[in-house]
């Protein structure tokens, strides 16, 4: 159901089980893990403020994002939560970003003020990347209006360098963003998604009954181009939007992911658009991109329609050495799941995979591929929630608050939905938006951070009981960008292969941790690890023990860590 049809539905109301194929490792008895809500005991106390006061302004429906990041460089994942603020003339409360420092004991401390991030803005998303290669994570906050770039001083604080960096003055309704090195010069460049051409002063009056204002659909507004900023290496950025080939004023972009779909070693981009064709920007290796979404089969649904693309995830869920794609959509459109097909094209397998059916009645936002049960196959987590609370008046199979979904990979391109088995707390209905993963307690498995619109954030600790093991890699570039964003790590055992990419962005408005995690089942050793660095260099390491983490520094020997 498109948004226009959905709203007409409100107006009218007002007057196979999938086949399980054998996978890489035998499944343990039971689900083998639980996702436990540890938000309160971890000290996370956050309430998103959409600023809604009854004016039904479009941005109120979309926030907010979240991130796992190691802002102080101590090797432990911290948490950043994006907030919005009250609209001018309707001031009720102060609401700011929130930065939580990991205390390394399962708890976090609110260090927002001490870090210099207690600022009010109408924030949407977050992108984390060390753009100046000084070893500390910098943060871009996308906003309605002026985006803000906060440089990490390396002393536990951030300074606003929006003006100094040359990003001041470009204002829009920005959503997701990511850092990546598109020209492979060792410096992180910046890609920013913009939604529609909207401002409070030019808000369109939409109504279901001709009298009372309602939230408009994207069709009520003109699109807006995404932006590409090239890192000059002196702390400033050059606007390369027009010259790079990504300018497109018809886009209505909400999600972006990094991938190398043609396997040429150069980073490409996948952009999820709302009611417009999705874009797959092929890197031409000369500073320019070409949209090949149509040829690749990801621009439209199988019946040739542009869906309401929200979030996007990229990962090798078939262990084929090629990345697949997931794109969340509006209710009655289902999650789009794409398998790498012949050549550089993709085949949509939403329904036969077991993902399409359960997601048809949900409205998905954040999503991520992660090996939640450490069995060697990438699973898919999705945050769900509607955009308008009046949806409950029109259809029994769709609610405003919706349970998140967790699709466990069964091998052979098959998934089964198991959020309820993962834990009643996790499966509880909520108005989900952002979703990110990270191993905050450094026990080897991946935990989940989830935000809601105008509600709390949730931290779910992954408690493994299967006995499956993990191996984790922390990458540092030298000739490549220091974060090694764009690096591809492959592990090999006999004829088995797994692949991960170090990536910024993905999901929806959110950022997962940069270290990469492989589940290896009951294996205690990995035969071979191959790293393809963004610079073009390749390194190989052999016979590494599982059950621990490793520091991989470009053109240096591997260093084993005590734990994860």
XYZ file of C-alpha atoms in Angstrom:
564
model
C 0.000 0.000 0.000
C 1.470 3.364 -1.043
C 1.310 6.286 1.343
C -1.301 8.018 -0.791
C -3.488 4.904 -0.690
C -2.883 4.541 3.024
C -4.101 8.075 3.706
C -7.139 7.557 1.513
C -7.805 4.453 3.602
C -7.777 6.558 6.756
C -10.219 8.981 5.186
C -12.555 6.144 4.229
C -12.416 4.697 7.725
C -13.210 8.009 9.257
C -16.788 8.706 7.179
C 4.683 -21.647 3.779
C 6.338 -22.122 5.651
C 9.882 -21.723 4.139
C 12.106 -24.683 3.236
C 15.155 -24.938 5.505
C 18.309 -25.793 3.589
C 21.517 -27.001 5.216
C 23.888 -24.160 5.973
C 27.489 -23.633 6.911
C 27.149 -25.042 10.418
C 24.614 -27.279 12.143
C 21.981 -25.358 14.093
C 22.106 -25.867 17.863
C 19.040 -27.083 19.716
C 16.807 -24.069 20.293
C 17.603 -20.602 19.079
C 20.954 -20.473 20.916
C 20.796 -16.840 22.100
C 18.562 -14.250 23.748
C 18.292 -10.506 23.227
C 17.789 -8.942 26.648
C 16.684 -5.367 27.275
C 19.491 -3.914 29.408
C 18.687 -0.264 28.681
C 17.947 0.725 32.275
C 20.712 -1.263 33.948
C 23.191 0.080 31.390
C 22.275 3.639 32.398
C 20.768 4.664 29.053
C 18.011 7.190 29.671
C 16.860 8.851 26.470
C 13.624 10.214 25.095
C 13.410 11.287 21.474
C 11.560 14.543 20.900
C 9.946 14.965 17.491
C 8.785 18.485 18.344
C 5.224 17.573 17.380
C 2.670 20.064 18.662
C -0.252 19.363 16.323
C 1.054 21.137 13.249
C 1.674 17.811 11.455
C 5.050 18.847 10.051
C 6.638 16.175 7.855
C 9.990 15.699 9.689
C 8.159 14.708 12.878
C 7.437 11.263 11.464
C 10.975 10.207 10.551
C 13.569 10.551 13.368
C 15.823 9.407 14.834
C 19.203 7.747 14.362
C 21.807 6.134 16.606
C 25.424 5.006 16.534
C 27.932 2.708 18.126
C 31.311 4.461 18.095
C 34.569 4.411 20.036
C 34.866 8.150 20.552
C 37.656 8.011 23.162
C 39.756 5.354 21.445
C 39.782 2.924 24.376
C 38.589 -0.038 22.303
C 35.070 -0.096 23.790
C 31.964 0.919 21.885
C 30.214 4.050 23.138
C 26.706 5.158 22.148
C 25.438 8.328 20.471
C 21.723 9.073 20.168
C 20.348 11.754 17.854
C 17.565 14.037 19.019
C 15.406 16.752 17.531
C 14.015 19.864 19.180
C 10.814 21.830 19.544
C 9.792 23.967 16.606
C 10.260 27.747 16.903
C 7.309 29.294 18.691
C 6.362 26.009 20.351
C 9.128 25.635 22.907
C 8.328 23.108 25.641
C 11.542 21.365 26.592
C 15.256 21.201 25.952
C 16.331 18.152 24.015
C 19.876 17.500 22.808
C 22.125 14.815 21.421
C 23.194 12.210 23.970
C 26.662 10.664 24.195
C 27.126 7.708 26.529
C 30.632 6.585 27.481
C 31.167 2.856 27.919
C 32.299 2.146 31.500
C 33.585 -1.309 30.441
C 31.400 -3.061 33.028
C 28.090 -3.225 31.177
C 27.107 0.329 32.072
C 27.405 3.733 30.432
C 27.805 7.295 31.706
C 26.159 10.335 30.128
C 29.086 12.535 29.033
C 27.141 14.724 26.617
C 27.848 18.013 28.353
C 31.490 17.242 29.139
C 32.052 16.225 25.506
C 30.610 19.485 24.175
C 27.652 17.844 22.453
C 24.830 19.238 24.564
C 23.497 21.213 21.629
C 19.958 21.672 20.365
C 19.262 21.009 16.702
C 16.616 19.257 14.679
C 18.749 16.174 14.231
C 17.923 13.201 12.042
C 20.916 10.921 11.470
C 24.553 10.320 12.320
C 27.662 9.286 10.388
C 30.917 8.466 12.167
C 34.350 8.669 10.527
C 37.888 9.873 11.200
C 37.951 12.385 8.355
C 41.279 13.962 9.404
C 43.072 10.642 10.099
C 44.136 11.630 13.611
C 42.943 8.406 15.216
C 39.740 9.745 16.756
C 36.175 9.378 15.524
C 34.518 12.526 14.199
C 30.752 12.883 13.945
C 28.419 14.351 11.351
C 24.838 14.983 12.466
C 22.334 15.353 9.650
C 19.559 17.817 10.366
C 16.512 19.577 9.086
C 18.264 22.788 8.156
C 22.017 22.959 8.716
C 23.984 19.747 9.141
C 26.689 19.875 11.814
C 30.213 18.429 11.772
C 31.843 17.804 15.158
C 35.582 17.194 15.188
C 36.969 14.954 17.904
C 39.791 16.702 19.756
C 41.208 13.436 21.093
C 40.761 14.724 24.650
C 37.230 13.499 25.206
C 35.608 16.552 23.636
C 34.204 17.663 20.283
C 34.266 21.051 18.589
C 31.820 22.281 15.952
C 33.798 22.720 12.715
C 30.821 23.083 10.374
C 31.916 26.532 9.245
C 35.632 25.813 9.235
C 35.145 22.697 7.115
C 33.188 24.530 4.437
C 29.918 22.699 5.096
C 28.108 25.782 6.415
C 25.420 27.257 4.204
C 24.027 24.150 2.510
C 20.674 23.592 4.206
C 18.113 20.926 3.438
C 16.043 18.121 4.927
C 18.969 15.722 5.326
C 18.568 12.115 6.433
C 21.180 9.339 6.240
C 24.869 9.927 5.513
C 28.124 8.023 5.311
C 31.863 8.500 5.145
C 33.793 6.692 2.397
C 36.899 7.218 0.257
C 35.476 7.330 -3.242
C 38.700 8.524 -4.927
C 40.980 6.219 -2.885
C 43.324 9.011 -1.813
C 43.348 7.896 1.832
C 40.907 10.587 2.958
C 37.280 10.038 3.916
C 34.772 11.854 1.740
C 31.172 12.521 2.726
C 27.879 11.513 1.119
C 24.633 13.021 2.464
C 21.089 11.956 1.594
C 18.400 14.601 1.328
C 14.696 13.825 1.422
C 12.360 16.426 -0.074
C 12.361 20.161 -0.638
C 10.670 21.116 2.619
C 10.928 23.897 5.168
C 8.566 25.118 7.904
C 7.933 28.251 5.876
C 6.866 26.246 2.818
C 4.936 23.485 4.528
C 2.094 22.163 2.378
C -1.388 21.844 3.882
C -2.573 18.264 3.463
C -5.916 17.091 4.756
C -8.025 13.964 4.746
C -11.319 15.739 5.284
C -10.531 19.178 3.864
C -10.526 20.748 7.328
C -7.982 19.140 9.599
C -4.271 19.025 8.739
C -2.613 15.651 8.259
C 0.910 14.502 7.480
C 1.656 14.865 3.782
C 3.020 12.067 1.636
C 6.343 12.574 -0.201
C 4.367 13.192 -3.401
C 3.330 16.585 -1.984
C 6.916 17.855 -2.311
C 9.590 18.074 -4.954
C 12.634 15.877 -4.511
C 16.098 17.003 -3.506
C 19.519 15.911 -4.671
C 21.956 14.064 -2.448
C 25.309 15.740 -1.809
C 28.871 14.513 -2.246
C 31.725 16.348 -0.533
C 35.340 15.540 -1.404
C 37.877 15.736 1.394
C 40.662 18.164 0.439
C 42.946 16.926 3.216
C 43.284 20.305 4.907
C 40.162 20.072 7.075
C 37.863 21.389 4.361
C 35.550 19.820 1.813
C 34.776 20.558 -1.821
C 31.202 20.174 -3.061
C 31.522 17.554 -5.800
C 27.796 16.913 -6.232
C 27.462 18.349 -9.716
C 30.787 17.228 -11.155
C 30.590 13.668 -9.802
C 27.346 12.671 -11.493
C 25.259 12.145 -8.345
C 23.171 15.283 -8.808
C 19.514 14.296 -9.142
C 16.803 16.675 -7.937
C 14.126 13.990 -8.286
C 15.522 11.799 -5.503
C 13.811 11.479 -2.130
C 16.563 9.678 -0.277
C 16.339 8.096 3.161
C 19.036 5.410 3.271
C 22.512 4.841 1.835
C 24.973 1.954 1.974
C 28.509 1.346 0.808
C 29.286 -1.676 -1.368
C 31.528 -2.879 -4.182
C 28.872 -4.548 -6.305
C 31.108 -4.990 -9.385
C 34.107 -6.200 -7.337
C 36.606 -3.812 -8.902
C 38.015 -2.541 -5.594
C 36.344 0.870 -5.879
C 33.486 1.875 -3.535
C 29.988 2.149 -5.002
C 26.827 3.497 -3.331
C 23.280 2.209 -2.994
C 20.641 4.847 -2.181
C 17.110 3.966 -1.021
C 14.503 6.434 -2.272
C 10.954 6.986 -1.057
C 8.419 6.747 -3.943
C 11.266 7.291 -6.421
C 13.572 4.724 -8.056
C 16.455 3.523 -5.890
C 19.917 4.473 -7.128
C 23.004 2.306 -7.527
C 25.918 4.619 -8.153
C 28.755 2.801 -9.892
C 32.161 4.316 -9.217
C 33.795 5.060 -12.579
C 37.232 5.419 -10.898
C 37.726 8.930 -12.250
C 35.872 10.946 -9.613
C 32.532 10.274 -11.252
C 29.588 7.950 -10.687
C 26.930 6.482 -12.955
C 23.496 5.329 -11.807
C 23.042 1.707 -12.898
C 20.139 0.881 -10.584
C 17.815 0.071 -13.472
C 20.240 -2.291 -15.182
C 21.134 -3.927 -11.869
C 17.496 -4.606 -11.004
C 17.281 -2.626 -7.752
C 15.545 0.564 -8.918
C 11.988 -0.796 -8.876
C 9.898 -3.615 -7.459
C 9.495 -6.762 -9.604
C 6.262 -5.290 -10.995
C 8.040 -2.115 -12.077
C 6.941 0.250 -9.309
C 9.026 2.624 -7.207
C 8.551 1.621 -3.585
C 8.927 3.646 -0.397
C 12.572 2.808 0.315
C 13.574 3.647 3.895
C 16.602 1.753 5.178
C 19.226 -0.323 3.418
C 21.665 -3.070 4.375
C 24.391 -4.775 2.373
C 26.016 -8.104 3.217
C 27.109 -11.461 1.826
C 24.234 -13.468 3.306
C 24.880 -16.435 0.997
C 28.645 -16.699 1.679
C 29.224 -16.500 -2.045
C 31.818 -13.748 -1.968
C 29.284 -11.261 -3.319
C 27.153 -8.893 -1.282
C 23.372 -9.105 -1.254
C 21.006 -6.230 -0.457
C 18.031 -5.562 1.811
C 15.822 -2.467 1.483
C 12.981 -1.733 3.898
C 9.746 -0.336 2.484
C 6.227 0.817 3.367
C 3.581 -1.601 4.622
C 2.181 -3.908 1.931
C 5.427 -3.475 -0.005
C 7.582 -5.873 2.091
C 11.335 -5.850 2.595
C 13.163 -6.065 -0.719
C 15.809 -8.808 -0.482
C 18.222 -9.104 -3.395
C 20.671 -11.882 -4.236
C 23.697 -11.176 -6.413
C 22.816 -12.631 -9.809
C 24.518 -12.924 -13.167
C 27.129 -10.332 -13.972
C 26.531 -7.181 -11.934
C 22.759 -7.643 -11.651
C 20.578 -8.617 -8.686
C 17.608 -10.936 -8.359
C 14.870 -10.118 -5.861
C 14.124 -13.138 -3.662
C 11.916 -11.532 -1.012
C 9.086 -14.060 -1.165
C 10.966 -17.338 -1.751
C 13.532 -16.388 0.921
C 10.887 -16.190 3.657
C 11.513 -12.472 4.281
C 8.770 -11.046 2.072
C 5.704 -12.655 3.629
C 6.300 -11.699 7.289
C 7.362 -8.155 6.323
C 4.417 -7.367 4.071
C 2.247 -5.954 6.858
C 5.052 -3.971 8.496
C 6.639 -0.602 7.739
C 10.400 -1.028 7.984
C 13.043 1.563 8.746
C 16.440 0.584 10.160
C 17.933 -2.727 9.080
C 21.225 -4.575 9.312
C 22.880 -7.804 8.290
C 24.675 -9.359 11.269
C 25.479 -12.878 12.408
C 23.391 -12.723 15.569
C 23.808 -16.418 16.468
C 27.449 -16.789 15.308
C 26.645 -19.745 13.056
C 28.560 -18.340 10.084
C 25.574 -16.891 8.205
C 24.404 -13.288 8.141
C 20.954 -12.747 9.642
C 18.747 -9.690 9.082
C 17.370 -7.387 11.793
C 14.667 -4.825 10.966
C 13.165 -1.971 13.024
C 9.473 -1.415 12.259
C 6.970 1.325 13.035
C 4.350 3.353 11.201
C 4.415 7.067 10.424
C 0.939 7.996 11.601
C -0.758 6.831 14.792
C -4.163 6.957 13.073
C -3.192 3.828 11.119
C -4.764 1.776 13.895
C -8.177 3.063 12.800
C -8.141 1.498 9.370
C -6.685 -1.973 9.378
C -6.275 -4.695 11.965
C -3.076 -6.135 10.513
C -1.080 -2.909 10.764
C -0.363 -0.878 13.873
C 1.451 2.340 14.684
C 3.796 0.525 17.061
C 5.119 -2.640 15.421
C 7.443 -5.419 16.621
C 10.951 -5.448 15.177
C 11.815 -8.498 13.123
C 14.798 -10.831 13.210
C 15.223 -13.095 10.207
C 17.535 -15.998 10.985
C 19.514 -17.265 8.020
C 18.816 -20.967 7.442
C 21.223 -21.324 4.538
C 20.343 -21.856 0.900
C 18.837 -18.370 0.602
C 16.153 -19.104 3.220
C 15.294 -17.107 6.355
C 12.797 -17.560 9.176
C 11.410 -14.807 11.404
C 12.370 -15.416 15.053
C 12.052 -12.114 16.944
C 9.668 -13.677 19.448
C 12.075 -16.522 20.150
C 14.890 -14.022 20.630
C 13.031 -12.461 23.546
C 9.672 -10.974 24.486
C 11.335 -7.652 25.350
C 12.917 -7.379 21.927
C 9.720 -8.435 20.131
C 7.549 -5.883 21.918
C 5.798 -3.482 19.529
C 7.413 -0.047 19.252
C 7.569 2.836 16.776
C 10.999 1.787 15.537
C 13.316 3.917 13.418
C 17.103 3.652 13.797
C 18.980 0.370 14.310
C 22.675 -0.343 14.812
C 24.795 -3.236 16.075
C 27.989 -3.425 18.099
C 29.678 -5.623 20.693
C 29.394 -3.160 23.592
C 30.393 -5.695 26.286
C 33.218 -7.252 24.228
C 32.070 -10.830 24.687
C 32.277 -11.597 20.959
C 28.618 -11.471 19.989
C 26.759 -8.525 18.510
C 24.313 -6.432 20.526
C 21.553 -4.234 19.092
C 20.705 -0.552 19.618
C 17.247 0.577 18.479
C 15.602 4.008 18.522
C 11.954 4.968 18.362
C 10.114 8.026 17.122
C 9.122 10.344 19.978
C 10.016 7.560 22.399
C 12.937 5.856 24.156
C 16.035 4.134 22.821
C 16.630 0.458 23.595
C 19.850 -1.467 24.150
C 19.577 -5.232 23.696
C 22.411 -7.388 24.988
C 22.997 -10.591 23.048
C 23.409 -13.526 25.445
C 24.785 -16.500 23.492
C 24.141 -20.003 24.801
C 24.910 -22.060 21.691
C 28.628 -22.380 22.261
C 29.286 -20.855 18.847
C 32.511 -18.898 18.584
C 33.470 -15.614 16.969
C 36.542 -13.938 15.570
C 36.732 -10.139 15.399
C 39.007 -7.783 13.484
C 39.869 -4.158 14.253
C 41.299 -2.544 11.123
C 43.572 0.491 10.892
C 44.595 1.952 7.562
C 47.922 3.608 6.845
C 47.953 4.383 3.137
C 44.203 3.791 3.253
C 41.913 5.973 5.367
C 42.669 5.312 9.036
C 39.226 3.790 9.719
C 39.777 1.368 6.803
C 36.231 2.103 5.631
C 35.780 0.166 2.398
C 38.194 -2.620 3.377
C 36.968 -6.154 2.648
C 37.851 -9.035 4.973
C 37.406 -12.658 3.883
C 37.927 -15.777 5.973
C 38.405 -19.236 4.479
C 38.031 -22.753 5.899
C 38.376 -25.615 3.415
C 35.752 -24.698 0.805
C 33.872 -22.272 3.047
C 34.021 -18.496 2.666
C 32.691 -15.538 4.622
C 33.056 -11.862 3.717
C 32.588 -8.593 5.587
C 33.182 -4.973 4.595
C 34.159 -2.169 6.957
C 31.390 0.308 6.253
C 29.951 3.557 7.460
C 26.297 4.398 7.115
C 23.731 1.735 6.184
C 20.544 0.937 8.110
C 18.495 4.143 8.496
C 19.990 7.355 9.928
C 22.378 5.144 11.909
C 25.918 3.809 12.232
C 27.023 0.382 13.434
C 30.475 -0.315 14.866
C 33.488 -0.398 12.542
C 35.140 -3.648 13.776
C 33.998 -6.698 11.794
C 32.699 -9.893 13.409
C 32.552 -13.390 11.964
C 30.655 -16.232 13.567
C 32.502 -19.513 13.035
C 30.266 -22.043 14.767
C 32.314 -24.537 16.786
C 35.562 -23.938 14.892
C 38.550 -23.101 17.052
C 40.814 -21.954 14.201
C 40.550 -20.064 10.913
C 42.699 -21.361 8.085
C 43.151 -18.140 6.166
C 42.213 -14.445 6.356
C 42.549 -12.109 3.372
C 42.206 -8.333 3.659
C 41.698 -6.107 0.625
C 42.518 -2.568 1.740
C 40.935 0.523 0.152
C 44.375 1.531 -1.125
C 44.474 -1.587 -3.306
C 46.908 -3.492 -1.086
C 46.136 -7.086 -0.086
C 47.339 -8.983 2.979
C 46.928 -12.598 3.991
C 47.156 -14.227 7.416
C 46.966 -17.926 8.232
C 45.947 -20.181 11.090
C 44.305 -17.720 13.482
C 42.568 -18.936 16.635
C 38.898 -18.050 17.049
C 37.418 -16.790 20.310
C 39.364 -13.534 20.271
C 39.949 -10.286 18.452
C 42.839 -9.191 16.231
C 44.302 -5.841 15.338
C 44.943 -5.606 11.603
C 47.080 -2.639 10.568
C 47.758 -2.068 6.892
C 51.120 -3.505 5.839
C 51.911 -4.738 9.362
C 51.728 -8.116 11.053
C 48.516 -9.215 12.727
C 48.365 -8.640 16.492
C 46.263 -10.942 18.673
C 44.280 -9.396 21.527
C 43.635 -10.925 24.945
C 39.906 -11.111 24.336
C 37.530 -9.500 21.890
